[in-house]
Short mmCIF file of C-alpha atoms in Angstrom, two decimals:
data_model
loop_
_atom_site.label_atom_id
_atom_site.label_comp_id
_atom_site.label_asym_id
_atom_site.label_seq_id
_atom_site.Cartn_x
_atom_site.Cartn_y
_atom_site.Cartn_z
CA MET A 146 -1.98 16.20 -5.61
CA SER A 147 -2.77 19.60 -4.10
CA LYS A 148 -2.91 22.44 -6.61
CA PRO A 149 -1.01 25.71 -6.09
CA ILE A 150 -2.97 28.81 -5.13
CA PRO A 151 -3.54 30.76 -8.36
CA TYR A 152 -1.36 33.74 -9.20
CA SER A 153 -3.10 36.98 -8.23
CA ASP A 154 -2.93 40.09 -10.43
CA SER A 155 -3.55 42.24 -7.35
CA HIS A 156 -0.38 40.87 -5.70
CA PRO A 157 2.04 40.21 -8.58
CA ASP A 158 5.04 39.76 -6.28
CA VAL A 159 3.45 37.06 -4.12
CA ARG A 160 4.15 33.42 -4.93
CA TRP A 161 2.55 30.62 -2.93
CA LEU A 162 3.43 26.96 -2.38
CA PRO A 163 0.42 24.61 -2.17
CA VAL A 164 -1.17 23.47 1.06
CA MET A 165 -0.67 19.72 1.50
CA ASP A 166 -2.51 17.49 3.94
CA TRP A 167 -1.45 13.92 3.15
CA ASN A 168 -1.80 10.74 5.13
CA VAL A 169 1.47 8.98 4.34
CA LYS A 170 2.33 5.53 5.67
CA PHE A 171 5.50 3.46 5.38
CA PHE A 172 4.52 -0.10 6.27
CA GLY A 173 8.12 -1.24 6.53
CA ALA A 174 10.71 -2.91 4.34
CA HIS A 175 13.09 -5.84 4.51
CA GLN A 176 15.98 -7.48 2.70
CA GLN A 177 15.98 -11.26 2.52
CA ARG A 178 17.76 -14.20 0.91
CA VAL A 179 15.59 -17.21 -0.01
CA SER A 180 16.20 -20.64 -1.48
CA LYS A 181 15.01 -22.23 -4.71
CA ASN A 182 11.21 -22.66 -4.99
CA TRP A 183 10.53 -20.14 -2.19
CA SER A 184 7.20 -18.40 -2.69
CA MET A 185 4.65 -16.26 -0.89
CA PRO A 186 0.91 -17.04 -0.93
CA GLU A 187 -1.27 -14.95 -3.22
CA GLU A 188 -1.83 -11.57 -1.58
CA SER A 189 -2.78 -7.97 -2.26
CA HIS A 190 -2.26 -4.76 -0.32
CA VAL A 191 -4.07 -1.52 0.38
CA GLY A 192 -0.84 0.33 -0.54
CA PHE A 193 1.98 -0.02 -3.04
CA GLU A 194 4.62 -2.74 -2.98
CA ILE A 195 8.01 -2.27 -4.64
CA ASN A 196 10.47 -5.15 -5.15
CA LEU A 197 14.13 -5.00 -6.17
CA VAL A 198 15.87 -8.28 -7.10
CA LEU A 199 19.45 -8.14 -5.81
CA ASP A 200 20.57 -11.45 -7.31
CA GLY A 201 18.90 -14.51 -8.78
CA ARG A 202 15.51 -14.39 -10.52
CA GLN A 203 11.97 -13.74 -9.28
CA GLU A 204 8.68 -14.61 -10.96
CA THR A 205 5.72 -12.35 -10.21
CA MET A 206 2.23 -13.39 -11.31
CA MET A 207 -0.55 -10.79 -11.38
CA GLY A 208 -3.69 -12.32 -12.81
CA LYS A 209 -2.74 -13.68 -16.24
CA ASN A 210 0.38 -11.50 -16.46
CA ARG A 211 3.77 -13.06 -15.73
CA TYR A 212 6.91 -11.04 -15.02
CA VAL A 213 10.36 -12.57 -14.61
CA LEU A 214 12.82 -10.26 -12.86
CA LYS A 215 16.59 -10.67 -13.00
CA ALA A 216 19.18 -9.00 -10.77
CA GLY A 217 18.67 -5.23 -10.72
CA ASP A 218 15.09 -5.27 -12.02
CA ILE A 219 12.37 -3.44 -10.08
CA ILE A 220 8.64 -4.15 -10.04
CA LEU A 221 5.95 -1.84 -8.63
CA ILE A 222 2.72 -3.57 -7.59
CA PRO A 223 -0.25 -1.17 -7.35
CA PRO A 224 -2.81 -1.27 -4.52
CA GLY A 225 -5.41 -4.03 -4.72
CA PHE A 226 -3.55 -6.19 -7.29
CA LYS A 227 -3.48 -9.85 -6.29
CA HIS A 228 -0.02 -11.26 -6.92
CA VAL A 229 2.33 -14.15 -6.18
CA ASN A 230 6.12 -13.78 -5.89
CA ARG A 231 8.45 -16.77 -6.05
CA CYS A 232 12.10 -17.64 -6.63
CA VAL A 233 12.82 -19.29 -10.00
CA SER A 234 16.62 -19.54 -9.84
CA ASP A 235 18.48 -22.69 -8.76
CA GLU A 236 20.97 -20.71 -6.68
CA GLY A 237 18.24 -18.96 -4.71
CA MET A 238 17.49 -15.27 -4.69
CA ALA A 239 18.06 -12.10 -2.67
CA TYR A 240 15.57 -9.26 -2.80
CA PHE A 241 14.52 -6.02 -1.13
CA CYS A 242 10.82 -5.24 -0.63
CA ALA A 243 9.01 -2.18 0.74
CA HIS A 244 5.33 -1.34 1.30
CA PHE A 245 4.04 2.23 1.41
CA ASN A 246 1.02 4.36 0.70
CA VAL A 247 -0.11 7.96 0.35
CA ASP A 248 -3.79 8.74 0.60
CA ASP A 249 -3.80 11.35 -2.15
CA ALA A 250 -6.54 10.57 -4.65
CA GLY A 251 -4.88 12.38 -7.57
CA PHE A 252 -1.59 10.52 -7.15
CA ARG A 253 -3.26 7.11 -6.87
CA GLN A 254 -5.42 7.84 -9.92
CA GLU A 255 -2.37 8.86 -11.92
CA MET A 256 -0.39 5.79 -10.91
CA ILE A 257 -3.22 3.37 -11.66
CA ARG A 258 -3.83 4.93 -15.09
CA ASN A 259 -0.14 5.04 -15.93
CA ASN A 260 0.04 1.27 -15.44
CA ARG A 261 3.85 1.15 -15.16
CA ILE A 262 4.77 -2.16 -13.53
CA LEU A 263 8.27 -3.28 -14.54
CA PHE A 264 11.41 -1.11 -14.51
CA PRO A 265 14.25 -3.19 -16.04
CA SER A 266 17.84 -2.77 -14.92
CA GLY A 267 19.84 -0.38 -17.10
CA THR A 268 16.98 2.05 -17.81
CA ASP A 269 16.93 5.66 -16.63
CA GLU A 270 13.71 5.04 -14.70
CA ASN A 271 15.27 2.08 -12.88
CA ALA A 272 18.34 4.14 -11.94
CA LYS A 273 16.19 6.85 -10.34
CA LEU A 274 14.20 4.33 -8.31
CA ARG A 275 17.31 2.34 -7.41
CA ASN A 276 18.89 5.39 -5.81
CA VAL A 277 16.05 5.55 -3.25
CA LEU A 278 15.99 1.80 -2.64
CA ASP A 279 19.77 1.65 -2.15
CA ASN A 280 19.48 4.33 0.55
CA TRP A 281 16.87 2.23 2.35
CA ILE A 282 19.01 -0.91 1.97
CA ALA A 283 21.97 0.90 3.53
CA LEU A 284 19.82 1.68 6.58
CA THR A 285 18.86 -2.01 7.01
CA ARG A 286 22.55 -2.85 7.43
CA ARG A 287 23.13 -0.60 10.43
CA HIS A 288 23.25 -2.03 13.97
CA GLY A 289 21.18 -1.00 16.93
CA PRO A 290 17.70 0.53 17.19
CA TYR A 291 16.54 3.06 14.63
CA THR A 292 16.87 6.65 15.84
CA PRO A 293 14.44 9.51 15.12
CA ALA A 294 17.00 10.78 12.60
CA ASP A 295 16.92 7.39 10.82
CA ARG A 296 13.13 7.50 10.67
CA PHE A 297 13.15 10.98 9.16
CA ARG A 298 15.67 9.82 6.56
CA ILE A 299 13.44 6.87 5.69
CA GLN A 300 10.47 9.18 5.26
CA ALA A 301 12.49 11.71 3.25
CA GLN A 302 13.42 8.94 0.82
CA LEU A 303 9.77 7.91 0.65
CA PHE A 304 8.78 11.41 -0.48
CA GLU A 305 11.61 11.32 -3.01
CA LEU A 306 10.15 8.06 -4.31
CA PHE A 307 6.69 9.62 -4.62
CA GLY A 308 8.17 12.48 -6.62
CA ILE A 309 9.96 10.10 -9.00
CA LEU A 310 6.86 7.96 -9.53
CA ALA A 311 4.65 11.00 -10.13
CA GLN A 312 7.17 12.36 -12.63
CA LEU A 313 7.41 9.03 -14.44
CA ALA A 314 3.65 8.77 -14.66
CA GLY A 315 3.40 12.27 -16.09
CA THR A 316 0.40 14.54 -16.16
CA GLN A 317 -2.56 13.13 -18.09
CA ARG A 318 -4.75 16.21 -18.33
CA GLU A 319 -7.57 14.83 -20.45
CA GLU A 320 -8.12 11.85 -18.16
CA GLN A 321 -7.89 13.94 -15.03
CA GLU A 322 -10.43 16.40 -16.39
CA ALA A 323 -12.88 13.52 -16.75
CA LEU A 324 -12.86 13.33 -12.94
CA THR A 325 -13.70 16.73 -11.49
CA PRO A 326 -12.10 18.04 -8.29
CA THR A 327 -15.46 17.43 -6.63
CA ALA A 328 -15.35 13.73 -7.55
CA LEU A 329 -11.79 13.44 -6.26
CA HIS A 330 -12.88 15.14 -3.03
CA TYR A 331 -15.72 12.68 -2.45
CA ALA A 332 -13.57 9.64 -3.21
CA LYS A 333 -10.90 10.77 -0.74
CA ALA A 334 -13.54 11.64 1.89
CA MET A 335 -14.97 8.12 1.57
CA ALA A 336 -11.51 6.58 2.00
CA GLU A 337 -10.89 8.72 5.09
CA ALA A 338 -14.24 7.70 6.56
CA ILE A 339 -13.54 4.01 5.95
CA LYS A 340 -10.18 4.26 7.69
CA ALA A 341 -11.59 6.29 10.57
CA ASN A 342 -14.34 3.75 11.15
CA PHE A 343 -11.90 0.86 10.89
CA ASP A 344 -9.25 1.55 13.50
CA PRO A 345 -8.04 -1.64 15.21
CA HIS A 346 -5.90 0.41 17.63
CA ARG A 347 -8.85 2.40 18.97
CA PRO A 348 -9.95 1.21 22.43
CA ASN A 349 -13.16 -0.78 22.49
CA ARG A 350 -15.23 -2.47 25.15
CA GLU A 351 -13.84 -5.87 26.07
CA GLY A 352 -15.48 -8.68 24.18
CA VAL A 353 -17.64 -6.32 22.09
CA PRO A 354 -16.66 -6.16 18.40
CA ARG A 355 -17.07 -2.87 16.62
CA LYS A 356 -20.23 -2.18 14.70
CA ALA A 357 -19.94 -3.07 11.03
CA MET A 358 -19.63 -0.10 8.72
CA ARG A 359 -22.07 0.45 5.85
CA ILE A 360 -20.82 2.15 2.69
CA GLU A 361 -24.34 3.52 2.23
CA ASP A 362 -24.07 5.39 5.54
CA ILE A 363 -20.76 6.96 4.54
CA ALA A 364 -22.19 8.17 1.22
CA SER A 365 -25.27 9.53 3.00
CA SER A 366 -23.11 11.43 5.51
CA LEU A 367 -21.37 13.14 2.56
CA GLY A 368 -24.67 14.03 0.91
CA ILE A 369 -24.16 11.81 -2.15
CA SER A 370 -25.90 8.71 -3.40
CA PRO A 371 -24.31 5.28 -2.82
CA GLY A 372 -24.19 4.74 -6.58
CA TYR A 373 -22.26 7.95 -7.24
CA GLY A 374 -19.95 7.27 -4.30
CA LEU A 375 -19.15 3.80 -5.61
CA GLN A 376 -18.54 5.17 -9.12
CA VAL A 377 -16.05 7.87 -8.14
CA PHE A 378 -14.31 5.64 -5.58
CA ARG A 379 -13.68 2.94 -8.18
CA LYS A 380 -12.35 5.48 -10.68
CA VAL A 381 -9.88 6.98 -8.21
CA TYR A 382 -8.76 3.95 -6.19
CA GLY A 383 -9.26 1.21 -8.77
CA ILE A 384 -11.20 -0.99 -6.32
CA SER A 385 -14.58 -0.90 -4.58
CA PRO A 386 -14.97 0.59 -1.07
CA ARG A 387 -15.66 -2.88 0.31
CA ARG A 388 -12.47 -4.21 -1.29
CA TYR A 389 -10.59 -1.21 0.13
CA LEU A 390 -11.87 -2.09 3.62
CA SER A 391 -10.99 -5.74 3.08
CA GLU A 392 -7.43 -4.80 2.14
CA LEU A 393 -7.15 -2.65 5.26
CA LYS A 394 -8.33 -5.57 7.40
CA LEU A 395 -5.92 -8.00 5.77
CA HIS A 396 -2.93 -5.72 6.25
CA GLU A 397 -3.75 -5.06 9.90
CA ALA A 398 -4.47 -8.76 10.49
CA ARG A 399 -0.97 -9.65 9.28
CA LEU A 400 0.60 -7.08 11.59
CA LEU A 401 -1.46 -8.13 14.61
CA ILE A 402 -0.90 -11.86 14.10
CA GLN A 403 2.86 -11.27 14.24
CA GLN A 404 2.44 -10.00 17.82
CA PRO A 405 2.59 -13.24 19.87
CA ASP A 406 1.13 -11.60 22.98
CA LEU A 407 -2.19 -10.99 21.19
CA SER A 408 -4.71 -13.84 21.17
CA LEU A 409 -6.68 -14.63 18.04
CA GLU A 410 -9.83 -13.69 19.94
CA GLU A 411 -8.46 -10.21 20.63
CA ILE A 412 -7.34 -9.80 17.01
CA ALA A 413 -10.74 -10.89 15.69
CA SER A 414 -12.50 -8.42 17.99
CA ARG A 415 -10.22 -5.56 16.95
CA LEU A 416 -10.93 -6.27 13.30
CA GLY A 417 -14.69 -6.29 13.83
CA TYR A 418 -15.45 -10.03 13.85
CA SER A 419 -17.93 -11.34 16.42
CA HIS A 420 -16.38 -14.84 16.46
CA VAL A 421 -12.77 -15.91 16.01
CA SER A 422 -13.95 -18.71 13.68
CA HIS A 423 -15.35 -16.10 11.26
CA PHE A 424 -12.03 -14.27 11.27
CA SER A 425 -10.05 -17.50 10.78
CA ARG A 426 -12.14 -18.53 7.76
CA GLN A 427 -11.81 -15.10 6.19
CA PHE A 428 -8.04 -14.96 6.81
CA LYS A 429 -7.62 -18.36 5.14
CA ARG A 430 -9.60 -17.12 2.13
CA TRP A 431 -7.25 -14.12 1.96
CA THR A 432 -3.94 -15.94 2.34
CA GLY A 433 -4.50 -19.68 1.94
CA MET A 434 -3.27 -20.17 5.54
CA SER A 435 -4.91 -20.18 8.93
CA PRO A 436 -3.92 -17.38 11.35
CA LEU A 437 -1.87 -19.86 13.42
CA GLN A 438 -0.06 -21.15 10.33
CA TYR A 439 0.72 -17.57 9.27
CA ARG A 440 1.97 -16.71 12.79
CA HIS A 441 4.25 -19.77 12.75
CA GLN A 442 5.63 -18.89 9.29
CA ALA A 443 6.16 -15.25 10.22
CA GLY A 444 8.05 -16.31 13.34
CA LYS A 445 10.63 -18.16 11.21
CA ARG A 446 11.56 -15.08 9.14
#
């Protein structure tokens, strides 16, 4: 996170708060009740996912690690972690799930290194997180469209969540010193460049997919070697730049597919694919479903 401006002996009565320039995104949240044997296909996200089991039991598989959550348990899934969630209780399950991200290299590095995944019910950490999630859940139960005031409340709770997670992770000075501020700067600059190049909402010429981005060109524009750029990016974000771009594409593909007025051809073009068949094959590799199957499933939620 941004560091405070140092105390100045020449102005002993002046105290400064840090300058902060964060790209924060709340991808949405939902509460849902599902039946026995419900499951989601294996997936991963460019941001964080947090799940709260309201009743019943949920199994979460991440690689070879298996977590079984009972009512009140919370699990935090870091960016880029492939996972599968499913209901393992005969009576079904109710859960609340939210996706969010903050493009602050120091925070992401701290969270990845901290490696806190499960927050069992009854612990102090769970109680702090539950307070934020309960506020979000209360907002899902209101009627009518969300007002600007509601949206500000949602975002205020998101910042509260960031503060709790950062506090739980703690400050790991020795590990952070291994990555200099310069390295953190380059990693964040690469992430910003990747996102700027990949913008599916930016107008483009009809029928002309966007030019594919090369990680080498981004590193060159920053005056660093591709090898060094790859090294610092992996250390900060936990995944390669190409994987980061892939996660961005997958997340946007899911959002676009859920818009029935958009054709698959238009979606493929927005995401940078020259042929819809290439996009369909890639989407099936990501999710195990074709775009049409995913659109049909999403429409039943």
